[in-house]
Short mmCIF file of C-alpha atoms in Angstrom, two decimals:
data_model
loop_
_atom_site.label_atom_id
_atom_site.label_comp_id
_atom_site.label_asym_id
_atom_site.label_seq_id
_atom_site.Cartn_x
_atom_site.Cartn_y
_atom_site.Cartn_z
CA GLU A 1 -12.10 2.87 -10.83
CA ILE A 2 -11.83 5.79 -8.44
CA VAL A 3 -8.93 8.07 -9.33
CA LEU A 4 -7.11 9.92 -6.57
CA THR A 5 -5.31 13.14 -7.48
CA GLN A 6 -2.75 14.53 -5.05
CA SER A 7 -1.49 18.08 -4.94
CA PRO A 8 0.97 19.61 -5.02
CA ALA A 9 3.34 17.11 -6.61
CA THR A 10 6.21 18.60 -4.59
CA LEU A 11 6.16 20.72 -1.45
CA SER A 12 9.34 22.55 -0.47
CA LEU A 13 9.38 23.51 3.19
CA SER A 14 11.78 24.04 6.09
CA PRO A 15 11.86 22.05 9.35
CA GLY A 16 9.35 23.47 11.80
CA GLU A 17 6.96 24.66 9.09
CA ARG A 18 3.42 23.40 8.58
CA ALA A 19 2.71 21.07 5.65
CA THR A 20 -0.71 20.77 4.03
CA LEU A 21 -1.21 17.99 1.47
CA SER A 22 -4.35 17.48 -0.61
CA CYS A 23 -6.03 14.40 -2.07
CA ARG A 24 -9.08 14.63 -4.31
CA ALA A 25 -11.20 11.63 -5.35
CA SER A 26 -12.98 11.34 -8.70
CA GLN A 27 -16.14 10.31 -6.84
CA SER A 28 -17.21 10.20 -3.22
CA VAL A 29 -15.43 7.71 -0.98
CA GLY A 30 -17.17 8.82 2.21
CA SER A 31 -14.54 8.70 4.92
CA SER A 32 -12.72 5.70 3.41
CA LEU A 33 -9.34 7.29 2.87
CA ALA A 34 -5.90 6.60 4.27
CA TRP A 35 -2.50 8.31 4.16
CA TYR A 36 0.92 6.64 3.98
CA GLN A 37 4.48 7.92 4.27
CA GLN A 38 7.30 6.38 2.23
CA ARG A 39 10.94 7.20 2.84
CA PRO A 40 13.57 6.31 0.18
CA GLY A 41 14.27 2.60 0.01
CA GLN A 42 11.60 1.79 2.58
CA PRO A 43 8.09 0.33 2.40
CA PRO A 44 5.20 2.69 3.08
CA ARG A 45 4.00 3.33 6.62
CA LEU A 46 0.34 3.82 7.52
CA LEU A 47 -0.26 7.24 9.09
CA ILE A 48 -4.00 7.88 8.95
CA TYR A 49 -7.02 5.67 8.16
CA ASP A 50 -10.75 6.36 7.91
CA ALA A 51 -9.78 9.94 6.96
CA SER A 52 -8.85 11.09 10.45
CA ASN A 53 -7.75 8.19 12.69
CA ARG A 54 -4.05 8.07 13.48
CA ALA A 55 -2.48 4.63 13.19
CA THR A 56 -0.68 3.04 16.12
CA GLY A 57 2.49 4.90 17.09
CA ILE A 58 1.97 7.87 14.77
CA PRO A 59 2.88 11.22 16.34
CA ALA A 60 0.17 13.78 17.04
CA ARG A 61 1.72 16.27 14.59
CA PHE A 62 0.09 14.21 11.81
CA SER A 63 -3.63 14.80 11.31
CA GLY A 64 -6.14 14.00 8.61
CA SER A 65 -9.43 15.61 7.67
CA GLY A 66 -12.07 15.61 4.97
CA SER A 67 -14.87 13.49 3.57
CA GLY A 68 -16.55 12.78 0.26
CA THR A 69 -14.06 13.83 -2.41
CA ASP A 70 -11.66 16.24 -0.69
CA PHE A 71 -9.12 15.26 1.95
CA THR A 72 -6.17 16.87 3.69
CA LEU A 73 -3.12 15.58 5.53
CA THR A 74 -1.55 18.16 7.83
CA ILE A 75 1.86 17.93 9.47
CA SER A 76 1.80 20.67 12.10
CA SER A 77 5.56 21.15 12.45
CA LEU A 78 7.93 19.30 10.15
CA GLU A 79 10.63 17.17 11.73
CA PRO A 80 13.72 16.12 9.71
CA GLU A 81 12.39 12.56 9.38
CA ASP A 82 9.12 13.81 7.83
CA PHE A 83 10.73 14.68 4.50
CA ALA A 84 9.41 11.84 2.34
CA VAL A 85 6.71 10.96 -0.18
CA TYR A 86 3.10 10.78 0.98
CA TYR A 87 0.35 8.74 -0.69
CA CYS A 88 -3.39 8.70 -0.18
CA GLN A 89 -5.45 5.55 -0.74
CA GLN A 90 -9.15 4.67 -0.93
CA ARG A 91 -10.82 1.29 -0.38
CA THR A 92 -14.27 1.38 -2.02
CA ASN A 93 -15.78 -1.95 -3.09
CA TRP A 94 -12.47 -3.82 -2.98
CA LEU A 95 -11.04 -1.78 -5.84
CA LEU A 96 -8.31 -0.10 -3.87
CA THR A 97 -6.39 2.74 -5.51
CA PHE A 98 -3.56 5.05 -4.52
CA GLY A 99 -2.83 8.64 -5.43
CA GLY A 100 0.27 9.69 -7.33
CA GLY A 101 2.03 11.02 -4.24
CA THR A 102 3.30 14.31 -2.85
CA ARG A 103 6.99 14.70 -2.21
CA VAL A 104 7.82 16.85 0.81
CA GLU A 105 11.36 18.13 0.36
CA ILE A 106 13.67 20.33 2.38
CA LYS A 107 13.69 23.92 1.18
CA GLN B 1 6.90 -7.96 16.61
CA VAL B 2 5.11 -8.29 13.29
CA GLN B 3 7.37 -9.55 10.52
CA LEU B 4 6.51 -10.14 6.88
CA VAL B 5 9.24 -11.58 4.67
CA GLU B 6 8.76 -11.91 0.92
CA SER B 7 10.69 -14.32 -1.27
CA GLY B 8 10.62 -15.72 -4.78
CA GLY B 9 11.33 -12.62 -6.84
CA GLY B 10 13.81 -12.47 -9.68
CA VAL B 11 14.16 -12.06 -13.43
CA VAL B 12 11.66 -13.85 -15.65
CA GLN B 13 10.88 -13.76 -19.36
CA PRO B 14 7.60 -12.32 -20.66
CA GLY B 15 4.86 -14.92 -20.75
CA ARG B 16 6.42 -17.06 -18.04
CA SER B 17 5.27 -17.66 -14.46
CA LEU B 18 6.61 -16.89 -11.00
CA ARG B 19 5.38 -17.53 -7.47
CA LEU B 20 6.01 -15.18 -4.57
CA SER B 21 5.78 -16.24 -0.94
CA CYS B 22 5.29 -14.21 2.22
CA ALA B 23 6.24 -15.69 5.59
CA ALA B 24 4.45 -14.04 8.50
CA SER B 25 5.38 -14.05 12.17
CA GLY B 26 4.70 -12.13 15.38
CA PHE B 27 0.91 -12.09 15.08
CA ALA B 28 -2.08 -14.42 14.70
CA PHE B 29 -1.83 -14.85 10.93
CA SER B 30 -5.11 -16.75 10.55
CA VAL B 31 -7.10 -13.82 11.95
CA TYR B 32 -6.00 -11.24 9.38
CA GLY B 33 -6.70 -10.57 5.75
CA MET B 34 -3.57 -10.11 3.67
CA HIS B 35 -2.70 -8.12 0.57
CA TRP B 36 -0.12 -7.83 -2.17
CA VAL B 37 0.74 -4.29 -3.23
CA ARG B 38 3.33 -3.47 -5.89
CA GLN B 39 5.38 -0.48 -6.93
CA ALA B 40 7.08 -0.14 -10.29
CA PRO B 41 10.37 1.82 -10.24
CA GLY B 42 9.63 5.50 -9.65
CA LYS B 43 5.88 4.93 -9.85
CA ARG B 44 2.90 5.10 -7.53
CA LEU B 45 1.77 2.20 -5.37
CA GLU B 46 -0.65 -0.24 -7.02
CA TRP B 47 -2.89 -2.63 -5.10
CA VAL B 48 -2.71 -6.16 -6.53
CA ALA B 49 -4.92 -8.48 -4.50
CA VAL B 50 -6.41 -9.34 -1.10
CA ILE B 51 -7.31 -12.64 0.53
CA TYR B 52 -9.64 -12.98 3.50
CA HIS B 53 -8.31 -14.32 6.79
CA ASP B 54 -9.67 -17.82 6.16
CA GLY B 55 -8.98 -17.87 2.43
CA SER B 56 -12.71 -17.90 1.65
CA ASN B 57 -12.61 -14.95 -0.73
CA GLN B 58 -10.18 -13.00 -2.88
CA HIS B 59 -10.30 -9.76 -4.84
CA TYR B 60 -7.96 -8.52 -7.56
CA GLY B 61 -6.92 -5.32 -9.24
CA ASP B 62 -8.03 -4.85 -12.84
CA SER B 63 -4.52 -5.16 -14.29
CA VAL B 64 -3.85 -8.63 -12.83
CA ARG B 65 -7.30 -10.25 -12.68
CA GLY B 66 -7.27 -13.56 -14.57
CA ARG B 67 -3.45 -13.81 -14.54
CA PHE B 68 -2.52 -13.70 -10.84
CA THR B 69 -3.83 -15.89 -8.01
CA ILE B 70 -3.52 -15.09 -4.31
CA SER B 71 -3.64 -17.93 -1.77
CA ARG B 72 -2.60 -18.72 1.78
CA ASP B 73 -1.73 -21.63 4.06
CA ASN B 74 -2.64 -20.71 7.62
CA SER B 75 -0.94 -23.85 8.95
CA LYS B 76 2.35 -22.44 7.61
CA ASN B 77 1.65 -18.74 8.29
CA THR B 78 2.39 -18.12 4.63
CA MET B 79 0.72 -16.26 1.75
CA TYR B 80 1.42 -16.73 -1.92
CA LEU B 81 1.03 -14.90 -5.23
CA GLN B 82 1.05 -17.06 -8.35
CA MET B 83 1.82 -14.83 -11.32
CA ASN B 84 1.16 -16.22 -14.79
CA SER B 85 1.49 -14.72 -18.28
CA LEU B 86 3.87 -12.09 -16.97
CA ARG B 87 4.33 -8.84 -18.87
CA ALA B 88 7.01 -6.16 -18.83
CA GLU B 89 4.57 -3.86 -17.02
CA ASP B 90 4.45 -6.32 -14.09
CA THR B 91 8.03 -5.34 -13.25
CA ALA B 92 7.88 -3.96 -9.70
CA VAL B 93 8.70 -4.44 -6.05
CA TYR B 94 5.96 -6.64 -4.60
CA TYR B 95 5.04 -6.00 -0.98
CA CYS B 96 3.29 -8.40 1.37
CA VAL B 97 0.95 -6.37 3.58
CA ARG B 98 -1.32 -7.06 6.53
CA ASP B 99 -4.90 -5.83 6.37
CA LEU B 100 -6.40 -3.41 8.86
CA ASN B 101 -10.19 -3.02 8.99
CA SER B 102 -10.88 -4.39 5.48
CA GLY B 103 -8.82 -2.29 3.16
CA TRP B 104 -6.04 -0.48 4.99
CA HIS B 105 -2.44 -1.69 5.20
CA ASP B 106 -0.85 -1.55 8.63
CA TYR B 107 2.30 -3.69 8.32
CA TRP B 108 4.47 -4.06 5.23
CA GLY B 109 7.29 -6.40 4.29
CA GLN B 110 10.49 -5.08 2.74
CA GLY B 111 9.40 -6.22 -0.71
CA SER B 112 10.55 -8.64 -3.41
CA LEU B 113 11.71 -7.36 -6.81
CA VAL B 114 10.25 -8.96 -9.92
CA ILE B 115 11.77 -8.04 -13.28
CA VAL B 116 10.03 -9.21 -16.43
CA SER B 117 12.46 -8.97 -19.31
CA SER B 118 13.70 -11.00 -22.24
#
């Protein structure tokens, strides 16, 4: 099983600041990585798939990068609705796994 | 618009069985693979299972393989999860999710809570 490790566990930032979230895989997943946002009491929402493709309706302030074992989700300028938990996910060989999440909180 | 509505959750004793359903609408159900993903309280997301668009193949996560069975009825636009030999660690919100490009999850239901407790 491929283990995904997200860092930091919590990110404390102010609206308008840039957020940089990391996801590291225990072995290479190529570009097979996605990012999701989950607000309290809500199901997750797909933001990025195939490492860098924005999902339908996702604002341009969200961007993804990386390949192999190291990936980054960047939120260029935080909006109030962006304070949430973010998960990465890989899909190798139909053994899908998620990371432990990064909480982005208001500073 | 795409809608996925789970039902069938509740409280069940360890060792017993439960079946979840997911009613889909707003898209061509028979064209899409479908997943179950769960989330225990305060925990990370955990992928449970996937079924191909035509039901021809299924894959399972290690923790449920041999106990859970995913199925679908395309004539009813409905997916199912039969859960047998339930354990306390199966307690979670179970989400019905549509597949995007063989392994991503683009639409999620609101979830159905399953509590396994004596």
